[in-house]
Tab-separated table of C-alpha atoms in Angstrom:
chain	number	residue	atom	x	y	z
A	226	MET	CA	-9.299	-81.776	234.513
A	227	GLU	CA	-6.196	-83.893	233.957
A	228	ASP	CA	-5.144	-81.478	231.197
A	229	ILE	CA	-5.497	-78.535	233.598
A	230	GLU	CA	-3.338	-80.371	236.139
A	231	LEU	CA	-0.703	-80.914	233.442
A	232	MET	CA	-0.781	-77.222	232.476
A	233	HIS	CA	-0.353	-76.240	236.107
A	234	SER	CA	2.617	-78.608	236.500
A	235	LEU	CA	4.281	-76.912	233.514
A	236	GLY	CA	3.792	-73.430	234.966
A	237	VAL	CA	1.307	-72.355	232.293
A	238	ASN	CA	-0.424	-69.142	233.409
A	239	SER	CA	-3.039	-68.741	230.648
A	240	TYR	CA	-5.199	-71.030	228.533
A	241	ARG	CA	-7.091	-70.109	225.385
A	242	PHE	CA	-10.149	-72.152	224.486
A	243	SER	CA	-13.434	-71.711	222.640
A	244	ILE	CA	-17.053	-72.144	223.683
A	245	ALA	CA	-19.102	-74.373	221.393
A	246	TRP	CA	-22.203	-72.445	220.326
A	247	THR	CA	-24.184	-75.702	220.075
A	248	ARG	CA	-23.315	-76.696	223.633
A	249	ILE	CA	-24.815	-73.476	225.027
A	250	LEU	CA	-27.618	-72.807	222.517
A	251	PRO	CA	-28.354	-75.969	220.486
A	252	ARG	CA	-31.080	-74.104	218.536
A	253	GLY	CA	-29.617	-70.597	218.679
A	254	ARG	CA	-32.027	-67.908	219.889
A	255	PHE	CA	-34.913	-70.171	218.836
A	256	GLY	CA	-34.410	-72.489	221.820
A	257	ASP	CA	-33.392	-72.576	225.484
A	258	VAL	CA	-29.967	-72.294	227.062
A	259	ASN	CA	-28.544	-75.773	227.715
A	260	PRO	CA	-27.692	-75.963	231.458
A	261	ASP	CA	-25.372	-78.940	230.913
A	262	GLY	CA	-23.292	-76.903	228.471
A	263	VAL	CA	-23.074	-73.993	230.896
A	264	ALA	CA	-22.046	-76.369	233.704
A	265	PHE	CA	-19.342	-77.881	231.488
A	266	TYR	CA	-17.648	-74.534	230.871
A	267	ASN	CA	-18.182	-73.329	234.447
A	268	ALA	CA	-16.248	-76.371	235.636
A	269	ILE	CA	-13.377	-75.638	233.239
A	270	ILE	CA	-13.194	-71.932	234.116
A	271	ASP	CA	-13.340	-72.590	237.865
A	272	ALA	CA	-10.670	-75.293	237.652
A	273	LEU	CA	-8.385	-72.956	235.692
A	274	TRP	CA	-8.688	-70.198	238.295
A	275	GLN	CA	-8.038	-72.680	241.110
A	276	LYS	CA	-4.676	-73.394	239.478
A	277	GLY	CA	-3.873	-69.728	238.814
A	278	ILE	CA	-4.472	-70.039	235.041
A	279	GLN	CA	-6.130	-67.100	233.257
A	280	PRO	CA	-8.864	-68.165	230.799
A	281	PHE	CA	-8.793	-66.509	227.353
A	282	VAL	CA	-12.146	-67.382	225.809
A	283	THR	CA	-13.070	-67.431	222.115
A	284	ILE	CA	-16.815	-67.087	221.537
A	285	PHE	CA	-16.912	-68.506	218.008
A	286	HIS	CA	-14.552	-71.029	216.440
A	287	TYR	CA	-16.343	-72.296	213.327
A	288	ASP	CA	-19.352	-74.242	214.654
A	289	ILE	CA	-22.918	-72.887	214.549
A	290	PRO	CA	-26.254	-74.518	215.420
A	291	HIS	CA	-27.460	-76.384	212.348
A	292	GLU	CA	-30.896	-74.848	212.719
A	293	LEU	CA	-29.494	-71.409	211.855
A	294	ASP	CA	-28.162	-72.748	208.575
A	295	GLU	CA	-31.496	-74.376	207.805
A	296	ARG	CA	-33.637	-71.363	208.775
A	297	TYR	CA	-31.795	-68.597	206.938
A	298	GLY	CA	-28.465	-69.800	205.535
A	299	GLY	CA	-26.234	-69.160	208.544
A	300	TRP	CA	-23.431	-66.689	207.879
A	301	LEU	CA	-24.835	-65.847	204.443
A	302	SER	CA	-27.708	-63.938	206.066
A	303	PRO	CA	-27.660	-60.702	208.110
A	304	GLU	CA	-29.946	-62.582	210.541
A	305	ILE	CA	-26.829	-64.243	211.957
A	306	GLN	CA	-25.896	-60.913	213.548
A	307	LYS	CA	-28.872	-61.212	215.916
A	308	ASP	CA	-28.035	-64.794	216.821
A	309	PHE	CA	-24.360	-64.077	217.371
A	310	GLY	CA	-25.179	-61.138	219.621
A	311	TYR	CA	-27.601	-63.301	221.598
A	312	PHE	CA	-25.006	-66.069	221.986
A	313	ALA	CA	-22.283	-63.606	223.020
A	314	GLU	CA	-24.537	-62.040	225.644
A	315	VAL	CA	-25.348	-65.431	227.135
A	316	CYS	CA	-21.586	-66.036	227.446
A	317	PHE	CA	-21.001	-62.644	229.079
A	318	LYS	CA	-23.827	-63.293	231.566
A	319	MET	CA	-22.786	-66.828	232.443
A	320	PHE	CA	-18.997	-66.541	232.470
A	321	GLY	CA	-18.018	-62.863	232.411
A	322	ASP	CA	-17.484	-62.620	236.171
A	323	ARG	CA	-14.425	-64.888	235.726
A	324	VAL	CA	-13.438	-64.384	232.056
A	325	LYS	CA	-11.464	-61.157	231.528
A	326	PHE	CA	-10.300	-61.727	227.935
A	327	TRP	CA	-12.862	-62.358	225.194
A	328	THR	CA	-12.160	-63.080	221.519
A	329	THR	CA	-15.291	-62.684	219.412
A	330	ILE	CA	-14.254	-64.825	216.413
A	331	ASN	CA	-11.206	-66.947	215.709
A	332	GLU	CA	-9.613	-66.596	212.261
A	333	PRO	CA	-12.683	-65.436	210.332
A	334	ASN	CA	-10.450	-64.786	207.321
A	335	LEU	CA	-9.691	-68.518	207.104
A	336	LEU	CA	-13.206	-69.772	207.816
A	337	THR	CA	-14.686	-67.692	205.003
A	338	LYS	CA	-12.223	-69.172	202.518
A	339	PHE	CA	-12.242	-72.764	203.761
A	340	SER	CA	-16.057	-72.926	204.011
A	341	TYR	CA	-17.291	-70.638	201.213
A	342	MET	CA	-14.421	-70.402	198.709
A	343	ASP	CA	-12.747	-73.838	198.818
A	344	GLY	CA	-15.666	-75.846	200.235
A	345	TRP	CA	-13.447	-77.773	202.669
A	346	TYR	CA	-15.326	-76.942	205.893
A	347	PRO	CA	-19.098	-77.010	206.497
A	348	PRO	CA	-21.334	-75.882	204.936
A	349	CYS	CA	-18.971	-76.844	202.078
A	350	ARG	CA	-19.962	-74.219	199.515
A	351	CYS	CA	-17.753	-73.277	196.556
A	352	SER	CA	-17.566	-72.979	192.787
A	353	LYS	CA	-14.943	-73.378	190.087
A	354	PRO	CA	-12.035	-72.802	189.795
A	355	PHE	CA	-11.612	-73.169	193.583
A	356	GLY	CA	-13.723	-76.287	193.945
A	357	ASN	CA	-16.596	-78.317	192.578
A	358	CYS	CA	-19.293	-78.122	195.258
A	359	ALA	CA	-22.989	-78.798	194.835
A	360	PHE	CA	-23.794	-75.253	195.979
A	361	GLY	CA	-22.033	-71.930	196.379
A	362	ASN	CA	-20.278	-69.095	194.582
A	363	SER	CA	-16.612	-68.607	195.418
A	364	SER	CA	-16.566	-65.151	193.808
A	365	ILE	CA	-19.315	-63.660	195.982
A	366	GLU	CA	-20.200	-65.696	199.072
A	367	PRO	CA	-16.916	-65.364	201.011
A	368	TYR	CA	-17.331	-61.579	201.046
A	369	ILE	CA	-20.990	-61.720	202.113
A	370	VAL	CA	-20.024	-64.062	204.961
A	371	ALA	CA	-17.101	-61.846	205.982
A	372	HIS	CA	-19.358	-58.791	205.991
A	373	ASN	CA	-21.813	-60.510	208.327
A	374	MET	CA	-18.974	-61.702	210.562
A	375	ILE	CA	-17.534	-58.192	210.884
A	376	LEU	CA	-20.937	-56.764	211.810
A	377	SER	CA	-21.597	-59.677	214.192
A	378	HIS	CA	-18.286	-58.933	215.876
A	379	ALA	CA	-19.287	-55.265	216.196
A	380	ASN	CA	-22.647	-56.289	217.663
A	381	ALA	CA	-21.021	-58.478	220.314
A	382	VAL	CA	-18.493	-55.771	221.220
A	383	SER	CA	-21.281	-53.207	221.511
A	384	ILE	CA	-23.243	-55.477	223.868
A	385	TYR	CA	-20.151	-56.050	226.010
A	386	ARG	CA	-19.145	-52.377	226.117
A	387	ASN	CA	-22.627	-51.120	226.996
A	388	ASN	CA	-23.767	-53.774	229.448
A	389	TYR	CA	-20.899	-55.805	230.901
A	390	GLN	CA	-17.408	-54.350	230.550
A	391	GLY	CA	-17.870	-51.680	233.221
A	392	LYS	CA	-18.879	-54.121	235.943
A	393	GLN	CA	-16.880	-57.145	234.786
A	394	GLY	CA	-13.660	-55.302	233.917
A	395	GLY	CA	-12.657	-57.453	230.967
A	396	GLN	CA	-11.290	-56.848	227.471
A	397	ILE	CA	-12.601	-57.864	224.064
A	398	GLY	CA	-10.967	-58.269	220.655
A	399	ILE	CA	-10.762	-60.497	217.595
A	400	THR	CA	-8.167	-63.005	216.360
A	401	VAL	CA	-7.144	-63.260	212.706
A	402	SER	CA	-4.780	-65.458	210.788
A	403	ALA	CA	-1.853	-63.370	209.562
A	404	ARG	CA	0.512	-64.850	206.995
A	405	TRP	CA	3.488	-62.913	205.718
A	406	TYR	CA	4.605	-62.765	202.098
A	407	GLU	CA	7.840	-62.091	200.260
A	408	PRO	CA	7.943	-61.437	196.488
A	409	PHE	CA	9.119	-64.382	194.422
A	410	ARG	CA	11.090	-61.959	192.268
A	411	ASN	CA	11.942	-58.338	192.867
A	412	THR	CA	9.645	-57.224	190.075
A	413	THR	CA	6.825	-54.714	190.068
A	414	VAL	CA	4.154	-57.354	189.454
A	415	ASP	CA	5.326	-59.594	192.312
A	416	LEU	CA	5.689	-56.642	194.689
A	417	LEU	CA	2.118	-55.612	193.869
A	418	ALA	CA	1.038	-59.228	194.333
A	419	VAL	CA	2.395	-59.135	197.884
A	420	GLN	CA	0.444	-55.964	198.632
A	421	ARG	CA	-2.755	-57.520	197.267
A	422	ALA	CA	-2.310	-60.718	199.256
A	423	ILE	CA	-1.707	-58.793	202.478
A	424	SER	CA	-4.907	-56.811	201.894
A	425	PHE	CA	-6.915	-60.015	201.321
A	426	ASN	CA	-5.507	-61.477	204.550
A	427	ALA	CA	-5.735	-59.900	208.038
A	428	PRO	CA	-6.631	-56.344	206.831
A	429	TRP	CA	-9.738	-57.802	205.161
A	430	PHE	CA	-11.228	-57.901	208.679
A	431	LEU	CA	-9.075	-55.464	210.645
A	432	ASP	CA	-9.388	-52.496	208.272
A	433	PRO	CA	-13.203	-52.283	208.527
A	434	ILE	CA	-13.069	-52.699	212.306
A	435	ILE	CA	-10.296	-50.129	212.797
A	436	LEU	CA	-10.583	-47.808	209.776
A	437	GLY	CA	-14.227	-48.258	208.769
A	438	ASP	CA	-13.872	-49.892	205.347
A	439	TYR	CA	-12.194	-52.656	203.380
A	440	PRO	CA	-8.667	-52.209	201.962
A	441	PRO	CA	-8.633	-50.257	198.690
A	442	GLU	CA	-6.882	-53.153	196.930
A	443	MET	CA	-9.927	-55.319	197.654
A	444	ARG	CA	-12.317	-52.663	196.360
A	445	GLN	CA	-10.286	-52.384	193.171
A	446	MET	CA	-10.118	-56.157	192.595
A	447	LEU	CA	-13.638	-57.182	193.604
A	448	GLY	CA	-15.775	-54.218	192.611
A	449	ALA	CA	-19.480	-54.849	193.187
A	450	ASN	CA	-18.780	-58.296	194.696
A	451	LEU	CA	-17.479	-56.607	197.860
A	452	PRO	CA	-20.337	-55.370	200.070
A	453	ASN	CA	-20.580	-51.780	201.287
A	454	PHE	CA	-21.046	-50.607	204.854
A	455	THR	CA	-23.930	-48.233	205.464
A	456	SER	CA	-23.312	-44.995	207.344
A	457	LYS	CA	-24.996	-46.534	210.400
A	458	GLU	CA	-22.772	-49.623	210.225
A	459	LYS	CA	-19.637	-47.494	209.906
A	460	ARG	CA	-20.639	-45.517	212.986
A	461	LYS	CA	-21.125	-48.751	214.892
A	462	LEU	CA	-17.715	-50.027	213.828
A	463	GLN	CA	-16.101	-46.756	214.908
A	464	ALA	CA	-17.841	-46.983	218.293
A	465	THR	CA	-16.692	-50.553	218.992
A	466	LYS	CA	-12.915	-50.381	218.854
A	467	LEU	CA	-10.742	-53.322	219.848
A	468	ASP	CA	-9.072	-53.714	223.222
A	469	PHE	CA	-6.552	-56.075	221.615
A	470	ILE	CA	-5.764	-57.818	218.326
A	471	GLY	CA	-5.029	-61.534	218.291
A	472	LEU	CA	-2.664	-62.734	215.568
A	473	ASN	CA	-2.229	-66.399	214.635
A	474	HIS	CA	0.917	-66.520	212.502
A	475	TYR	CA	1.783	-69.851	210.927
A	476	THR	CA	4.280	-69.199	208.169
A	477	THR	CA	5.781	-66.926	205.515
A	478	VAL	CA	5.711	-67.773	201.795
A	479	TYR	CA	6.917	-66.411	198.467
A	480	LEU	CA	4.302	-64.932	196.148
A	481	LYS	CA	3.990	-64.763	192.377
A	482	ASP	CA	1.592	-62.570	190.462
A	483	CYS	CA	-1.219	-64.352	188.606
A	484	ILE	CA	-2.766	-61.402	186.784
A	485	PHE	CA	-0.075	-61.179	184.122
A	486	SER	CA	1.124	-64.803	184.301
A	487	PRO	CA	-0.844	-68.090	184.243
A	488	CYS	CA	-0.883	-69.885	187.621
A	489	ALA	CA	-2.407	-72.858	189.339
A	490	VAL	CA	-5.282	-71.925	191.672
A	491	ASP	CA	-4.032	-71.131	195.172
A	492	PRO	CA	-6.668	-72.273	197.716
A	493	ILE	CA	-5.672	-69.720	200.360
A	494	ASP	CA	-4.457	-66.649	198.487
A	495	GLY	CA	-5.917	-67.233	195.033
A	496	ASP	CA	-8.690	-64.670	195.491
A	497	ALA	CA	-5.956	-62.006	195.349
A	498	ARG	CA	-4.809	-63.451	191.993
A	499	VAL	CA	-1.522	-64.732	193.381
A	500	VAL	CA	0.087	-68.108	194.023
A	501	SER	CA	2.238	-68.964	197.042
A	502	LEU	CA	5.489	-70.902	196.880
A	503	ALA	CA	7.839	-72.227	199.564
A	504	GLU	CA	10.914	-72.469	197.351
A	505	ARG	CA	12.922	-70.062	195.211
A	506	ASP	CA	15.894	-71.115	193.068
A	507	GLY	CA	15.955	-74.487	194.807
A	508	VAL	CA	16.108	-73.026	198.338
A	509	LEU	CA	13.253	-73.215	200.849
A	510	ILE	CA	12.092	-69.941	202.411
A	511	GLY	CA	12.831	-71.385	205.860
A	512	GLU	CA	13.458	-74.555	207.783
A	513	PRO	CA	10.640	-77.111	207.437
A	514	THR	CA	8.457	-77.753	210.476
A	515	GLY	CA	6.428	-80.747	211.603
A	516	THR	CA	3.473	-79.445	209.588
A	517	PRO	CA	3.559	-79.501	205.773
A	518	TYR	CA	3.497	-76.048	204.137
A	519	PHE	CA	4.649	-74.291	207.338
A	520	TYR	CA	8.219	-73.013	207.474
A	521	ASP	CA	10.319	-71.393	210.176
A	522	VAL	CA	10.769	-67.773	209.034
A	523	PRO	CA	11.287	-65.620	212.167
A	524	HIS	CA	11.272	-62.255	210.396
A	525	GLY	CA	7.741	-63.000	209.163
A	526	MET	CA	6.395	-62.677	212.703
A	527	GLU	CA	8.113	-59.310	213.141
A	528	LYS	CA	6.796	-57.947	209.845
A	529	VAL	CA	3.240	-59.167	210.535
A	530	MET	CA	3.221	-57.413	213.906
A	531	LEU	CA	4.652	-54.195	212.500
A	532	LYS	CA	2.027	-54.185	209.729
A	533	GLN	CA	-0.839	-54.530	212.215
A	534	ALA	CA	0.667	-51.874	214.490
A	535	ILE	CA	0.700	-49.389	211.618
A	536	THR	CA	-2.927	-50.247	210.793
A	537	ALA	CA	-4.146	-50.116	214.382
A	538	TRP	CA	-2.488	-46.818	215.229
A	539	PRO	CA	-2.585	-44.602	212.111
A	540	PRO	CA	-1.529	-41.440	214.028
A	541	MET	CA	1.636	-43.225	215.186
A	542	THR	CA	3.923	-41.893	212.475
A	543	SER	CA	7.269	-42.360	214.223
A	544	LEU	CA	8.926	-45.613	213.193
A	545	THR	CA	10.746	-45.582	216.535
A	546	MET	CA	7.404	-45.566	218.365
A	547	GLN	CA	6.124	-48.396	216.209
A	548	GLU	CA	9.257	-50.430	216.857
A	549	GLU	CA	8.953	-49.814	220.599
A	550	PHE	CA	5.345	-51.007	220.460
A	551	ILE	CA	6.335	-54.178	218.620
A	552	ILE	CA	9.165	-54.895	221.023
A	553	SER	CA	6.921	-54.441	224.054
A	554	VAL	CA	4.221	-56.734	222.641
A	555	ALA	CA	6.710	-59.378	221.540
A	556	THR	CA	8.440	-59.274	224.920
A	557	SER	CA	5.220	-59.718	226.884
A	558	LEU	CA	3.453	-62.237	224.640
A	559	PHE	CA	5.988	-64.326	222.774
A	560	TRP	CA	9.473	-64.507	224.241
A	561	PRO	CA	8.517	-65.822	227.695
A	562	ARG	CA	6.738	-68.746	226.032
A	563	GLN	CA	9.949	-69.698	224.217
């Protein structure tokens, strides 16, 4: 409550936070709703509204009930789609009268890599060359997990659209991490490396949701390791379009190709057979920030937004229209906060 008072004193008019799955459903759909967890978030949401602060709520930010991992392997199993839908519906029922902006999943493109490719986050699964975990397969599991996340997102959106959006009047979308990349050298291989890395980043999740399938660069690179959507799943994705796209943009980096040149393993972009670098010819790509590996590269934000605008609105062929869209979004979302 002290934090909410501080936000109010600063003139903050919106606050984004996540709901811990384990606080609401400690055993997933195999147990009861925890009234103490519901009361905790009710108190936060009510206090925000009392101070004129709009809550932006993320349903899933990396934590799942341990029982789901023990019963069927968590995100590695299609069963998670049922549990995620159940959890989302409990949130809509309990909080949807006051929450008007829902994010289904935060940065699924990072969670899949950090948990199932690098083994950094629970359940800490990976394999060489990305890591040396006791269990896991870095070449296959991240894409199975991503597939289940995309379909879980679609399930939650479908539940909201069909049962709650009309009477609650809210919006629902997804938030992805969106890096930007510049070629290390102006060569064909590095330019292609940039295109691959972009495809393995935000479009990995946004393309199926918006266009119905994974980027062609991923299909070409991964082959049978990349799951396929059934006709029924594609229809569901097409029927559950986004009301908004959330973009978390941290930095821009240089990229080198690793198909035709030997490279060290890149823990974030290595699945696209590239390596990221912050420096070229002794000059950093941007001013350093307080966080290692993040650099101040303003044009990266602009290019990320333009890329997603082109993906989200394929019929929008006029560059002028795209630029107007970017300017309007940037004006409303970013510049006032600066």
